[in-house]
Tab-separated table of N, CA and C in Angstrom:
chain	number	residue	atom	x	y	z
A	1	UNK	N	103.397	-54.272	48.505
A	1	UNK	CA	102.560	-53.779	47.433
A	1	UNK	C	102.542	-52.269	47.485
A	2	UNK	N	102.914	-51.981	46.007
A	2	UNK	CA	102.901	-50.212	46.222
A	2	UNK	C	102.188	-49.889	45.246
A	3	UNK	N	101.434	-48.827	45.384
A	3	UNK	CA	100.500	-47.965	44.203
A	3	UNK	C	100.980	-46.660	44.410
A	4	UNK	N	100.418	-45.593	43.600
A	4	UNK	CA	100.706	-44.332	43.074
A	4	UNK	C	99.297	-43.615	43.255
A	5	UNK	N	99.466	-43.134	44.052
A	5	UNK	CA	98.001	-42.099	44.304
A	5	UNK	C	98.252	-40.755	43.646
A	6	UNK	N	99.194	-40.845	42.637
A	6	UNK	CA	98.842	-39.520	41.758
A	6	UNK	C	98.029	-39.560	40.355
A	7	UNK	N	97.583	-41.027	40.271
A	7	UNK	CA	97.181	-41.393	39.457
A	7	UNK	C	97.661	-41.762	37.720
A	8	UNK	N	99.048	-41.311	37.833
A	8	UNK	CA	99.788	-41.379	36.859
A	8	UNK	C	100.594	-42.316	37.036
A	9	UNK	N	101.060	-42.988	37.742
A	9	UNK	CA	101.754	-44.278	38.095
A	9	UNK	C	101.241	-45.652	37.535
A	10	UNK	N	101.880	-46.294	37.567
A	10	UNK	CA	101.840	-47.840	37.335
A	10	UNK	C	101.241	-48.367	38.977
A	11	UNK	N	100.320	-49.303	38.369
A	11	UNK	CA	99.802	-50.039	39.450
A	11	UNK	C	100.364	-51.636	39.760
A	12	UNK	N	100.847	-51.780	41.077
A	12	UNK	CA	101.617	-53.226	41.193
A	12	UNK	C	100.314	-53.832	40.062
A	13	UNK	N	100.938	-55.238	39.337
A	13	UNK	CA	99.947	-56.007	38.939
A	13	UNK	C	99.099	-56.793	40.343
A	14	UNK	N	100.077	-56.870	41.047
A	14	UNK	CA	99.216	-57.735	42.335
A	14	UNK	C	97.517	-56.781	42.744
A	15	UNK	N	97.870	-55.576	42.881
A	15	UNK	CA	96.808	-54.321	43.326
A	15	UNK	C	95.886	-54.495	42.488
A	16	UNK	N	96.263	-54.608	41.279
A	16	UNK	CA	95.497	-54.724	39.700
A	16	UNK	C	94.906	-55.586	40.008
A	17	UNK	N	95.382	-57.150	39.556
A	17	UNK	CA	94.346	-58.601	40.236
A	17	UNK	C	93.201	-58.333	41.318
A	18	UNK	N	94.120	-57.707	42.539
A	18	UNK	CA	93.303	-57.932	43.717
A	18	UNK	C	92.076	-57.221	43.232
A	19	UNK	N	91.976	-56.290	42.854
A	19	UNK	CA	90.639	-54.655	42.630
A	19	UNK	C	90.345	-55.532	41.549
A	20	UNK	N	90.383	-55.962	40.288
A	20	UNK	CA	89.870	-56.772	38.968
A	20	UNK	C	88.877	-57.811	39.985
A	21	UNK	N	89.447	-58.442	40.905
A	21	UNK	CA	88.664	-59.702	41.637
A	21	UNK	C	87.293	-59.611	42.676
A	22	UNK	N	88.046	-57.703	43.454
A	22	UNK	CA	86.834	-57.702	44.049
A	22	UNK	C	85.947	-57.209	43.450
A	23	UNK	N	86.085	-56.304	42.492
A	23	UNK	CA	85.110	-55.854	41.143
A	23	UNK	C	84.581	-56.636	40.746
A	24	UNK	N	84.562	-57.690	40.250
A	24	UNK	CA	83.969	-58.342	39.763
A	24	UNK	C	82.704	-59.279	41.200
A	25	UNK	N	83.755	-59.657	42.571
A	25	UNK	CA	82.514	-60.351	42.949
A	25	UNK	C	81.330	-58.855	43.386
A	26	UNK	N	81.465	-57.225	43.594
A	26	UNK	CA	81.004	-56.376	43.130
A	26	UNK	C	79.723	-56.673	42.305
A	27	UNK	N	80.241	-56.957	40.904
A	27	UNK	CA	79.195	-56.977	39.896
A	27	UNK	C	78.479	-57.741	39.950
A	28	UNK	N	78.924	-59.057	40.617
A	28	UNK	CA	77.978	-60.598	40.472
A	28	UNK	C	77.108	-59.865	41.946
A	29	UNK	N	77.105	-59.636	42.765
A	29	UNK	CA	76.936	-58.872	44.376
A	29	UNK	C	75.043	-58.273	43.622
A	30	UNK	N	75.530	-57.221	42.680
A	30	UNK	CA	75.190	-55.801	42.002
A	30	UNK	C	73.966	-56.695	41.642
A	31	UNK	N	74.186	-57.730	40.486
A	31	UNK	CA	73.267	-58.146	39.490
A	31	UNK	C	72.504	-59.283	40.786
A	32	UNK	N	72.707	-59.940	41.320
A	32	UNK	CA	71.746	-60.180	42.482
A	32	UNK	C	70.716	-59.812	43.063
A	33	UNK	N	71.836	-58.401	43.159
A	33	UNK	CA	70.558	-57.731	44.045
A	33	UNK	C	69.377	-56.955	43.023
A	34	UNK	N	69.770	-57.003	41.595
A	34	UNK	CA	68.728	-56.891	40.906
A	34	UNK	C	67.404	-57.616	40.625
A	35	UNK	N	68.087	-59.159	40.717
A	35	UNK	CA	67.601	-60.090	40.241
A	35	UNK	C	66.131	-60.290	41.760
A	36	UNK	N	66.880	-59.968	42.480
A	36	UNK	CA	65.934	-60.499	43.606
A	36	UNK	C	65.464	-58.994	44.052
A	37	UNK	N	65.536	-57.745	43.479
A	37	UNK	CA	64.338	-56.845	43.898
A	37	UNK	C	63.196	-56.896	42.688
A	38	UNK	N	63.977	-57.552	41.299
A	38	UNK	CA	62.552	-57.919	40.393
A	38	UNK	C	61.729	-58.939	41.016
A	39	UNK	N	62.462	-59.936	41.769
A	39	UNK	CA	61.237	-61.125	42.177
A	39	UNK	C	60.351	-60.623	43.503
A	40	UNK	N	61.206	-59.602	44.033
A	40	UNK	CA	60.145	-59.304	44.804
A	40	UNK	C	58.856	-57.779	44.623
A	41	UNK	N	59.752	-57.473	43.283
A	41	UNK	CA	58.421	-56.840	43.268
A	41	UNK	C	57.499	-57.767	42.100
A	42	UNK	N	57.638	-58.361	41.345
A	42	UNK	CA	56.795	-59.517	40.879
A	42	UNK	C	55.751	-59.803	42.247
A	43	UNK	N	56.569	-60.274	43.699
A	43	UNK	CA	55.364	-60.585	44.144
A	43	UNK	C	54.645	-59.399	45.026
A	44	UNK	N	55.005	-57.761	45.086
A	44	UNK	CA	54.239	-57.370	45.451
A	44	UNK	C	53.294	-56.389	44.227
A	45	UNK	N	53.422	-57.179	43.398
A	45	UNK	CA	52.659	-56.412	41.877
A	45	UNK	C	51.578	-57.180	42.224
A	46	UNK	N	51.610	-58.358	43.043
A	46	UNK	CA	50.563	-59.528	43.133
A	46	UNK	C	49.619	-59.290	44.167
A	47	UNK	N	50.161	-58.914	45.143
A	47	UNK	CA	50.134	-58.007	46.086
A	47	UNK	C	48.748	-56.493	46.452
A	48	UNK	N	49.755	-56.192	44.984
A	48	UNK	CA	48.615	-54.526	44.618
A	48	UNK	C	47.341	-55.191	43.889
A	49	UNK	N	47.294	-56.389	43.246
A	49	UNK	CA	45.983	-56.604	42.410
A	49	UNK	C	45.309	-57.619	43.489
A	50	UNK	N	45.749	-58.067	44.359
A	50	UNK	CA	45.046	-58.747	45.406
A	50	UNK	C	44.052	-57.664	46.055
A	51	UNK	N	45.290	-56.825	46.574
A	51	UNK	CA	44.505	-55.396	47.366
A	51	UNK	C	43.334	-54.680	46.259
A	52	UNK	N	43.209	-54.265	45.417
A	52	UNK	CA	42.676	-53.645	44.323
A	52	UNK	C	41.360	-54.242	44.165
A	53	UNK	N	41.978	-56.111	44.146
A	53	UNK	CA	40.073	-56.613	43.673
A	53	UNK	C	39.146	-56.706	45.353
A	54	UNK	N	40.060	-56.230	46.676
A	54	UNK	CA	39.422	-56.229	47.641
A	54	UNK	C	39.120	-54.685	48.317
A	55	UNK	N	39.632	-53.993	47.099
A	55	UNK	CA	39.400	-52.682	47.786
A	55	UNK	C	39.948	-52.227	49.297
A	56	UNK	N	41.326	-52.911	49.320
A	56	UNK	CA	42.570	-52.214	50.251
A	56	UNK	C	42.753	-51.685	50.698
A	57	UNK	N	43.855	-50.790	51.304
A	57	UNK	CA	44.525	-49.505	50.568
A	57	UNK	C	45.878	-50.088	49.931
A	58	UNK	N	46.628	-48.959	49.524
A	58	UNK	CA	47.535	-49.317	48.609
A	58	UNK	C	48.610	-49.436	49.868
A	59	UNK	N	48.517	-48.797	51.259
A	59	UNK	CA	49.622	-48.782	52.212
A	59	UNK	C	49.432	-49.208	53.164
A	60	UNK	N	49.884	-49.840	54.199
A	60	UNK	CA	50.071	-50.461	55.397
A	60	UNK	C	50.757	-50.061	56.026
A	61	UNK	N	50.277	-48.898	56.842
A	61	UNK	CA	51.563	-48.589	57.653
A	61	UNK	C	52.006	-49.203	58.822
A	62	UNK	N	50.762	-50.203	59.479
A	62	UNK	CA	51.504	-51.307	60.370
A	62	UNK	C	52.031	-52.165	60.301
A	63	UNK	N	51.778	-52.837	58.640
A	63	UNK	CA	52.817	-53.839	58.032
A	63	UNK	C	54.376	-53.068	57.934
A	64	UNK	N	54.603	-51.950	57.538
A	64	UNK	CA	55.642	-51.351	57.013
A	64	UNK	C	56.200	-50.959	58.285
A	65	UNK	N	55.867	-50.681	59.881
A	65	UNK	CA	56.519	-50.293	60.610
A	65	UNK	C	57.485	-51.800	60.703
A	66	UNK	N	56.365	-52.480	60.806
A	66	UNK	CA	57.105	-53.911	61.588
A	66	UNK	C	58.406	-54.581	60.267
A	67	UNK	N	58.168	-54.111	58.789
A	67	UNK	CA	59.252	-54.728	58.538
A	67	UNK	C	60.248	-53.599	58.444
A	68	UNK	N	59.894	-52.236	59.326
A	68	UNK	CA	61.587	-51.380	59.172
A	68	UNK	C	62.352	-52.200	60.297
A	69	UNK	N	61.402	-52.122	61.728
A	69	UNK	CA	61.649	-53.173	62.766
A	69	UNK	C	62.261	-54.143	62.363
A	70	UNK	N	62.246	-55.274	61.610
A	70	UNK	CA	62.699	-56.259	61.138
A	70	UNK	C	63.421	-55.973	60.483
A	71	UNK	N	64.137	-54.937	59.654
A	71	UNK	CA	65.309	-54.943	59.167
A	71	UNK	C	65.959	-54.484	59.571
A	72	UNK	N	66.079	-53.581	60.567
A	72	UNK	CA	66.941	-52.669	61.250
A	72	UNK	C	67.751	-53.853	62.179
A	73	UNK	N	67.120	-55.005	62.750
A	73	UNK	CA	66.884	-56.098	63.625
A	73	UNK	C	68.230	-56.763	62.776
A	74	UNK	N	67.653	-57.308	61.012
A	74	UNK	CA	68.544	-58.194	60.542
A	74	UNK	C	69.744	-57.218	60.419
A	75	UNK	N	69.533	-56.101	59.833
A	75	UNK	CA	71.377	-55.024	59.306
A	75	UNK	C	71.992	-54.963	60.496
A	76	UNK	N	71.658	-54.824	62.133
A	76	UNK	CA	72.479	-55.115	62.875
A	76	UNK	C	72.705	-56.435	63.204
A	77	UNK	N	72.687	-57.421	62.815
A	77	UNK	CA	73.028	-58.865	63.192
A	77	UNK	C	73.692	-58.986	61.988
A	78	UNK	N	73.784	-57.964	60.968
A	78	UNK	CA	74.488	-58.423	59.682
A	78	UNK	C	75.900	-57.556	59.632
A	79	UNK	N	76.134	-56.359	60.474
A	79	UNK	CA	77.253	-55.374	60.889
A	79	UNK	C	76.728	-54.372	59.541
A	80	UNK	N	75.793	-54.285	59.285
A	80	UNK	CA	75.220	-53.064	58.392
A	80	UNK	C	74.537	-51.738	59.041
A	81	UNK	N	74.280	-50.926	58.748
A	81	UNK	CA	74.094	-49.364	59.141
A	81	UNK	C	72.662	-49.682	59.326
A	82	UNK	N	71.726	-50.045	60.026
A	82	UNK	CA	70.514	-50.056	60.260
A	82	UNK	C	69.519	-48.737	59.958
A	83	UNK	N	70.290	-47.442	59.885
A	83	UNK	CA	70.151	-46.371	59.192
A	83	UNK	C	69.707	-46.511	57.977
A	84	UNK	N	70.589	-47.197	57.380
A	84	UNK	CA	71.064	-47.064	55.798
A	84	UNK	C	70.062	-48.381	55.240
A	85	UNK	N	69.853	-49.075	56.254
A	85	UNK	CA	68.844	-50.193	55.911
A	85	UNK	C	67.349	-50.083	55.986
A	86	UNK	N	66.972	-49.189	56.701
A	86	UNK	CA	65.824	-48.170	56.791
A	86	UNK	C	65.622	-47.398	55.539
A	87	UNK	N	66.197	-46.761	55.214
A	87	UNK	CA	65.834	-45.461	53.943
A	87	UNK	C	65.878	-46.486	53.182
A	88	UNK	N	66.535	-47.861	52.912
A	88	UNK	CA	66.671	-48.663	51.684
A	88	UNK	C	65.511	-49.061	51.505
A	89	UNK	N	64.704	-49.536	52.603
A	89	UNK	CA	63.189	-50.142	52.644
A	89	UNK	C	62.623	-49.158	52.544
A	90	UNK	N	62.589	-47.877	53.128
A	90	UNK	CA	61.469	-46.907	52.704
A	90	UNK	C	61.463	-46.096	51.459
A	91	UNK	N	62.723	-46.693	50.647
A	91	UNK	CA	62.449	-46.234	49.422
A	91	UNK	C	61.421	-47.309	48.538
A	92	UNK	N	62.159	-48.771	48.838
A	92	UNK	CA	61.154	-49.614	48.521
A	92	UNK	C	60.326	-49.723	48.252
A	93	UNK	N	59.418	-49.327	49.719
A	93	UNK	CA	57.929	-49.187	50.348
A	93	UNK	C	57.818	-47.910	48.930
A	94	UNK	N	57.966	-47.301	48.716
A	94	UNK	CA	57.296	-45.652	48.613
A	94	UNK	C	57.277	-46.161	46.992
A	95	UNK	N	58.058	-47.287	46.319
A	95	UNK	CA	57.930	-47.380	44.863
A	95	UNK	C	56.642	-48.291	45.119
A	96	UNK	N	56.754	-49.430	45.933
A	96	UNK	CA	55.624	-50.532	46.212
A	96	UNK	C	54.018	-49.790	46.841
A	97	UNK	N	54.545	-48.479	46.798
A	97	UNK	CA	52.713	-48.100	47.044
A	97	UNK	C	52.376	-46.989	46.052
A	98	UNK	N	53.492	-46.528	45.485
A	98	UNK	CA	53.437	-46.294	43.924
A	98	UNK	C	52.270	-46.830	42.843
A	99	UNK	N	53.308	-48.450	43.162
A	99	UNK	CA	52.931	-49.411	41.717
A	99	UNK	C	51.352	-50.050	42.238
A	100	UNK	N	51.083	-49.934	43.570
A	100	UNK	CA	49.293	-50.142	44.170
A	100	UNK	C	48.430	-49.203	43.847
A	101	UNK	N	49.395	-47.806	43.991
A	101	UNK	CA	48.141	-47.073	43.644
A	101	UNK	C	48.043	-47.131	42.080
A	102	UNK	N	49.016	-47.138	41.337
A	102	UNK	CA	48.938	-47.031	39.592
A	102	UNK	C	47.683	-48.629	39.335
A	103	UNK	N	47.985	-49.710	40.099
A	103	UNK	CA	47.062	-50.662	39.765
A	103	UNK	C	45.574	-50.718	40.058
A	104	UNK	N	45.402	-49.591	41.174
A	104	UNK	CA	44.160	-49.744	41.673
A	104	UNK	C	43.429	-48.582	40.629
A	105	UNK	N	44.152	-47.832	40.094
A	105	UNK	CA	43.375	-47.267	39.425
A	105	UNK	C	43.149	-47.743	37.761
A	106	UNK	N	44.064	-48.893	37.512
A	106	UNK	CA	43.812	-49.139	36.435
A	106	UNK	C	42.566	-50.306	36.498
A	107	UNK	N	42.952	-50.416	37.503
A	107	UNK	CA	41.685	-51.887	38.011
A	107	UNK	C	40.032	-50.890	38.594
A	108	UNK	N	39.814	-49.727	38.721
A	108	UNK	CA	39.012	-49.175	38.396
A	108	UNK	C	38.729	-48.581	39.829
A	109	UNK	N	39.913	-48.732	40.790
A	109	UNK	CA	39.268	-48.479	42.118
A	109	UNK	C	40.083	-47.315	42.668
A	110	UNK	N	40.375	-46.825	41.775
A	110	UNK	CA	40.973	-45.013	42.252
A	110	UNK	C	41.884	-45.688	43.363
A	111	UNK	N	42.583	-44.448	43.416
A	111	UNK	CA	43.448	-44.241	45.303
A	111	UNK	C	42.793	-44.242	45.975
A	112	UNK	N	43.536	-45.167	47.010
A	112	UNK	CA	42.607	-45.639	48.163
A	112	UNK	C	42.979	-44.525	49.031
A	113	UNK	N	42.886	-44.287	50.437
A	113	UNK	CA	43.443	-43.642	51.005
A	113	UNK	C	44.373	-44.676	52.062
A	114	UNK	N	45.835	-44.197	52.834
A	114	UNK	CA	46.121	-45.158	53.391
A	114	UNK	C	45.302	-45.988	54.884
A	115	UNK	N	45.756	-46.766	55.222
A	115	UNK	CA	45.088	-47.296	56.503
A	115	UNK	C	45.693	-47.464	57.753
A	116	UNK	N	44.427	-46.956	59.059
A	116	UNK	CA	45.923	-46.500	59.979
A	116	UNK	C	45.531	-45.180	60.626
């Protein structure tokens, strides 16, 4: 199999197929992982109005240590960058105490402060 890295070349059709095939399981990969960060923030939207009618806070920082712990745990048992699996959750976290504090104040209970 030969390709042209000048970019002006013809690409074997085989190269073509192969990249068309992994692209695509790519996209199905892509839309997954959409599908299942809407269901999980569905359930931590549930989450912020639980906290809200009990007067909470919007953050947990001992819940949130233990699940960087826990993922750092699964991305190396998965051959993933446990690094890279960290900032992924603490971006997470930082939209998920976002969308607590936007609820607690629509639910009438201002920003909490965190707890901890």
């Amino acid at each position: 199999m030969t390709t042209s890295n000048t970019g002006t070349g013809a690409v074997d059709p085989v190269v073509r197929e192969e990249l068309a095939r992994l692209r695509d399981s790519i996209d199905n990969i892509d839309a997954a992982v959409v599908h299942m960060l809407a269901e999980r923030f569905k359930c931590t939207q549930q989450v912020g109005l639980l906290k809200a009618r009990h007067a909470l806070p919007p953050a947990d920082p001992a819940r949130e240590a233990r699940q960087i712990d826990r993922l750092r745990t699964l991305a190396e048992s998965a051959k993933l960058d446990p690094a890279f699996a960290e900032k992924f959750l603490n971006f997470i976290i930082a939209e998920v105490i976002h969308h607590h504090e936007r609820i607690a104040e629509d639910n009438g209970a201002g920003p909490r402060p965190a707890a901890g």
